[in-house]
Every structure is written in C-alpha cells, then in structure tokens.
Amino acid sequence: MASVKMRLVYISLVILGALCLYFSMNNLSFFQKETFAFKKEDGKFLQLPDIDCTQNPPFLVLLVTSSHRQVFARLVIRNTWGRETVVMGKRVKTFFLLGSSPSTNVSRAVAQEARRYRDIIQKDFVDVYFNLTLKTMMGIEWIHHFCPQAAFVMKTDSDMFVNIRYLTELLLKKNRTTRFVTGFLKMNDFPIRNKQNKWFVSKYEYPWDRYPPFCSGTGYVFSGDVASRVYDVAGSIPFLKLEDVFVGLCLAKLKIGLEELHSRQTFFPQGLDFSTCRFKRIVACHFIQPQKMLTYWQALENSVGEECPAE
C-alpha cells in the first residue's frame, strides 16, 4: 500500500513539474493575469489624413482626441482654432483621433467625414474612454511613420480651447527643437486607489506609490523627435489606461524632463473664466463646450490689434 502511495506522489510531482514548466515557458501564471505592454502591431489604420509632410512640413501638428458622437465639436474646432492656418509664417495642422465602432452606420458616417475633411486618424480598436492610451499612441505612431518632419506636436482634447497664435509665439521664443515636453506639469501625483473614482488604478496595474512627472492629458506639447522616441520605447512600458501617466512613464525611461513653457501659467486643465485679454495670454483651457468655443473664438478674432492693460 505504501509503495502505491509513493508512486502516486511521484506521478503527481512529475505532473505538477511539467505544468509549472509549461506555464513558465508560455509566460502564464495561475495566480495573476499577465502584465502586458503597449503592442506596436495592435490594430490597423482605418482612416488616414491627406497630407504629405515631406512637402512643406507643418511647424505644429495638433492631435485632438475625439469620439464618434462629437461630430459638432469637431466641426466647431475645424472652424475656429483647428482650421489650417499660418501663424507667424509657420504652418499649423489639426487632426482628430478616433477608434472604431461596432455600428455599421457609425463607421460609415466616420468614413464619410474622413473623406470630406481629410483630417481623421482612425484605428480598429474600440472607441471607449479607457482606450485613450491606445488613441493617443495611435497619434504618436502616425507622427512617427507619416509626419516626423513636424517641429512640434500637441495632444489635446475636443473640449479644449487652444490659442494657436500664442502657442506658436511661445514655441518660437523657447527655441527648443529636441527633447522638449511642456504642458500643465504634474510633478508629484499619486495613484488613486478608490475604486469608485473614475481614475482608479489598482496596485496590480501600478504597484508604486507615486507617478513619474507627467503633463495633464488635457493638453501637452512636445518636439517632433519625442514622438518617435516615445513610440520606440512604449513597447517596453507596462500598459496603463491613463494616457498622460503612460506617456510620463515613457518619458521617464527616456530620461526626458518636463519644462515650463512660460514663467506664468498658460495651460488650464481646470478651466478658466473668459475674457479676451485673459485668453490672449493662455495656451489651452479645458471644459469649453462647442457653442462657447464659437463665442470665445469670435471675440478673440474681433479683438485682434486691440491693446490689453499691462499686468
């Protein structure tokens, strides 16, 4: 009887050893999910804008994250701060970043909009809020492959007001063409562990107590070379649904620091009350709905050439 029990124990140990070997070779575990990184090969481009960056490359490219339902917001941006323009002799171009939809009607509408305006970049990942990292990385990938000639890139959102004139002016004064990143700097943020919070991040997703320095995802600007550097390193960074933190992790690995664009605050992720003189000296303001965007833009256009009181 003892001999039979010993044989059973021996067989069990052999089977357990084989299973352990199998799962270790296949990078799996019984005890937790596999940590995964951004995969460069994930998804294919469904829509690409009509631009050849080798011919008259843009000084500034704006990548605006959007969703299928924000048709009117995109239209307003196209007719205000996002319209193609030349500022201080520098070309500025705006593109919208979209994911895919399971709805045939929605997909058809996006394709139609892309053909009409030629300013949509789209891949075949599902367009939901927590795929914002995929959406942002799609824009960075597009810059890397199709428009590395751009001097600067700004990632922003569709509920932002962006002062293109002032941004261009400050970038020219800054005179930084490589390894440059700016925005609303977050130098000492920590993960939110409250499961009820929109930005909850578990210990499994991010085990450390502090985030690296990063810029608020509402709007940040980087020199064109940073796009390719971030794209190249992203595959080695554990995926995180918070796109601004994910980009910060990439920058930390690249040892690229963040810099202020101006001695005064110019990025306002928490919003700002409007006045023409105030908005002439900001770069980006959050929580601007389409109708207000039209109103603010018209007020600024009408005030061109007017002097503001000295601060």
XYZ file of C-alpha atoms in Angstrom:
311
model
C 0.000 0.000 0.000
C 2.833 2.379 0.954
C 4.526 1.643 -2.369
C 1.364 2.563 -4.296
C 1.063 5.841 -2.348
C 4.689 6.698 -3.090
C 4.149 6.064 -6.806
C 1.066 8.330 -6.772
C 3.030 11.076 -5.017
C 5.848 10.679 -7.545
C 3.453 10.864 -10.506
C 1.742 13.923 -9.009
C 5.076 15.690 -8.596
C 6.045 14.908 -12.193
C 2.720 16.270 -13.494
C 2.998 19.407 -11.319
C 6.564 19.973 -12.502
C 5.512 19.601 -16.127
C 2.669 22.073 -15.649
C 4.967 24.610 -13.999
C 7.439 24.258 -16.867
C 4.651 24.680 -19.437
C 3.218 27.832 -17.863
C 6.638 29.394 -17.293
C 7.547 28.799 -20.939
C 4.287 30.356 -22.079
C 4.658 33.337 -19.719
C 1.411 32.497 -17.868
C 0.519 32.127 -14.227
C -2.222 30.532 -12.166
C -2.075 33.344 -9.660
C -2.367 36.609 -11.580
C -3.014 37.969 -15.020
C -0.102 38.643 -17.292
C 1.155 42.223 -17.295
C 1.149 43.447 -20.872
C 2.817 46.338 -22.624
C 1.692 48.517 -25.493
C 1.937 46.440 -28.669
C 3.067 48.360 -31.724
C 1.379 45.888 -34.047
C -2.037 46.245 -32.382
C -4.702 47.419 -34.809
C -4.510 48.754 -38.319
C -5.240 52.234 -39.626
C -8.779 52.569 -40.955
C -8.556 56.248 -41.877
C -5.512 58.359 -42.682
C -5.457 62.110 -43.364
C -4.499 63.570 -46.694
C -1.148 65.237 -46.060
C 2.396 64.795 -47.298
C 4.673 66.046 -44.546
C 7.714 65.869 -46.791
C 6.231 68.762 -48.766
C 6.019 71.972 -46.707
C 6.088 70.151 -43.339
C 3.964 71.670 -40.570
C 5.580 73.578 -37.730
C 2.863 72.385 -35.354
C 0.528 69.373 -35.555
C -2.446 69.241 -33.200
C -3.777 65.765 -32.376
C -7.271 66.055 -30.917
C -8.778 63.015 -29.196
C -12.441 62.728 -30.127
C -15.308 60.236 -30.170
C -17.955 59.321 -32.722
C -20.712 61.334 -31.065
C -18.658 64.561 -31.033
C -19.401 65.460 -34.644
C -20.460 69.028 -33.835
C -17.428 69.604 -31.599
C -15.116 68.574 -34.434
C -16.952 70.868 -36.842
C -16.594 73.807 -34.452
C -12.873 73.145 -33.954
C -12.400 72.990 -37.733
C -13.948 76.429 -37.980
C -12.135 78.022 -35.027
C -8.720 77.260 -33.599
C -8.276 73.985 -35.505
C -8.592 75.281 -39.020
C -5.455 75.051 -41.138
C -3.585 78.281 -40.769
C -0.235 80.005 -40.982
C 0.892 81.797 -37.826
C 3.997 83.981 -37.879
C 4.942 82.239 -41.111
C 4.544 78.773 -39.569
C 2.102 76.145 -40.837
C -0.299 74.578 -38.335
C -2.412 71.451 -38.986
C -5.104 69.759 -36.882
C -6.175 66.094 -36.951
C -8.759 64.133 -34.973
C -8.070 60.762 -33.321
C -10.860 58.158 -33.345
C -11.257 54.481 -32.532
C -13.727 52.124 -34.210
C -17.392 51.367 -33.580
C -19.328 48.089 -33.894
C -22.136 50.092 -35.532
C -22.107 49.929 -39.327
C -23.927 53.255 -39.553
C -21.411 54.991 -37.280
C -18.475 53.508 -39.182
C -19.970 54.642 -42.460
C -20.520 58.158 -41.096
C -16.905 58.395 -39.882
C -15.597 57.204 -43.259
C -17.739 59.810 -44.983
C -16.499 62.544 -42.638
C -12.903 61.433 -43.215
C -13.321 61.666 -46.999
C -14.874 65.114 -46.719
C -12.415 66.766 -44.333
C -9.340 64.534 -44.713
C -8.326 65.160 -41.112
C -9.220 61.927 -39.286
C -6.781 59.325 -37.982
C -8.528 56.087 -37.003
C -7.574 52.562 -35.965
C -9.635 49.440 -35.343
C -9.628 49.421 -31.511
C -12.957 50.032 -29.751
C -13.565 53.713 -29.090
C -14.157 53.814 -25.318
C -12.758 56.129 -22.652
C -10.315 53.632 -21.187
C -8.727 53.072 -24.588
C -7.458 56.652 -24.509
C -3.881 55.375 -24.229
C -4.354 53.436 -27.481
C -5.855 56.526 -29.094
C -3.002 58.788 -28.020
C -0.370 56.250 -29.022
C -2.092 55.938 -32.396
C -1.491 59.663 -32.921
C 2.122 59.341 -31.835
C 2.546 56.355 -34.162
C 1.095 58.363 -37.040
C 3.593 61.163 -36.400
C 6.414 58.598 -36.236
C 5.501 56.952 -39.546
C 3.919 59.741 -41.585
C 4.934 63.148 -40.219
C 8.268 63.043 -38.354
C 9.120 66.335 -40.061
C 6.736 68.259 -37.776
C 8.687 70.558 -35.484
C 6.136 70.286 -32.657
C 3.116 68.169 -31.762
C 0.305 68.974 -29.351
C -2.023 66.314 -27.968
C -5.284 67.784 -26.712
C -8.998 67.024 -26.292
C -12.142 68.112 -28.100
C -13.414 70.183 -25.152
C -10.297 72.369 -25.094
C -9.811 75.896 -26.375
C -6.326 76.282 -27.838
C -4.759 79.659 -28.599
C -2.679 78.748 -31.640
C -1.203 82.219 -32.061
C 0.132 82.452 -28.523
C 1.358 78.846 -28.524
C 3.298 79.411 -31.752
C 4.753 82.637 -30.377
C 5.935 80.942 -27.180
C 7.396 77.944 -29.015
C 9.399 80.251 -31.283
C 10.661 82.192 -28.261
C 11.530 78.972 -26.436
C 13.665 77.911 -29.388
C 13.811 74.258 -28.319
C 13.711 71.747 -31.166
C 14.616 68.434 -29.488
C 13.756 66.520 -26.287
C 11.219 69.149 -25.303
C 7.939 68.458 -23.473
C 5.661 71.027 -21.863
C 2.119 71.483 -20.612
C 0.463 71.624 -17.201
C 3.156 69.858 -15.198
C 2.234 67.241 -12.600
C 5.434 66.584 -10.723
C 4.284 64.710 -7.628
C 0.972 62.944 -8.327
C -0.022 59.619 -6.802
C -2.342 56.789 -7.922
C -5.979 56.954 -6.839
C -6.866 53.699 -5.076
C -10.565 54.447 -4.515
C -12.494 52.015 -6.739
C -15.370 54.462 -7.092
C -13.136 57.083 -8.697
C -13.010 57.489 -12.490
C -9.210 57.408 -12.392
C -8.875 54.425 -10.070
C -5.687 52.438 -10.629
C -5.133 49.148 -8.807
C -1.889 48.029 -7.175
C -1.697 45.340 -9.840
C -1.845 47.923 -12.659
C 0.619 50.267 -10.952
C 2.263 48.995 -7.749
C 4.244 52.147 -6.879
C 3.088 54.993 -4.636
C 3.998 57.893 -6.924
C 3.669 58.620 -10.611
C 6.642 59.914 -12.574
C 6.397 63.548 -13.691
C 3.823 63.923 -16.461
C 1.719 66.583 -18.155
C -2.067 66.778 -17.815
C -3.604 64.877 -20.714
C -5.916 67.803 -21.449
C -3.115 69.351 -23.464
C 0.639 68.920 -23.772
C 3.223 69.820 -26.399
C 6.394 68.042 -27.434
C 9.066 68.454 -30.077
C 8.670 66.202 -33.101
C 11.594 63.942 -32.193
C 9.911 62.978 -28.905
C 7.086 61.225 -30.796
C 9.440 58.671 -32.330
C 11.335 58.226 -29.079
C 8.113 57.561 -27.148
C 6.828 55.213 -29.856
C 10.084 53.260 -29.818
C 10.133 52.794 -26.034
C 6.376 52.257 -25.494
C 6.575 48.518 -26.171
C 8.658 48.041 -23.036
C 6.325 50.016 -20.740
C 3.512 48.205 -18.857
C 0.200 49.370 -20.301
C -1.785 51.881 -18.267
C -5.246 53.213 -19.115
C -4.270 56.735 -18.003
C -2.641 58.000 -21.186
C -0.916 61.026 -19.669
C 0.726 58.873 -16.992
C 1.658 56.252 -19.599
C 3.390 58.910 -21.698
C 5.085 60.119 -18.497
C 6.394 56.599 -17.894
C 7.815 56.559 -21.422
C 9.480 59.951 -20.880
C 10.937 58.790 -17.560
C 12.524 55.790 -19.252
C 13.886 58.091 -21.954
C 15.167 60.488 -19.274
C 13.356 63.379 -20.954
C 12.374 66.026 -18.411
C 9.385 68.372 -18.455
C 9.753 72.119 -18.866
C 7.532 75.121 -18.280
C 6.573 76.937 -21.460
C 6.328 80.305 -19.720
C 7.011 81.791 -16.294
C 3.235 82.329 -15.955
C 0.635 79.555 -16.131
C -0.581 79.049 -19.705
C -2.316 75.633 -19.534
C -5.583 75.467 -17.565
C -6.866 71.896 -17.148
C -9.431 73.032 -14.550
C -10.976 75.682 -16.797
C -10.871 79.485 -16.659
C -13.386 82.331 -16.816
C -13.302 84.023 -20.205
C -12.156 87.491 -21.099
C -10.494 88.476 -24.369
C -7.396 89.868 -22.660
C -7.044 86.793 -20.443
C -7.462 84.306 -23.318
C -4.911 86.160 -25.445
C -2.278 85.019 -22.959
C -3.211 81.383 -22.458
C -2.319 78.304 -24.497
C -5.102 75.875 -23.556
C -8.255 75.905 -21.453
C -10.436 72.926 -20.504
C -14.222 72.500 -20.258
C -15.128 74.610 -23.288
C -18.281 73.387 -24.997
C -18.748 73.949 -28.750
C -21.116 76.924 -28.508
C -18.848 78.751 -26.066
C -15.871 77.894 -28.252
C -17.517 79.710 -31.164
C -18.293 82.718 -28.971
C -14.799 82.927 -27.488
C -13.133 82.497 -30.865
C -15.195 85.264 -32.452
C -14.456 87.587 -29.545
C -10.722 86.965 -29.910
C -10.852 87.423 -33.678
C -12.688 90.736 -33.252
C -10.126 91.947 -30.725
C -7.048 91.401 -32.899
C -4.905 94.530 -32.703
C -6.534 95.798 -29.513
C -4.237 96.532 -26.605
C -4.780 94.940 -23.201
C -3.925 96.596 -19.875
C -0.438 95.868 -18.629
C -0.364 93.156 -15.996
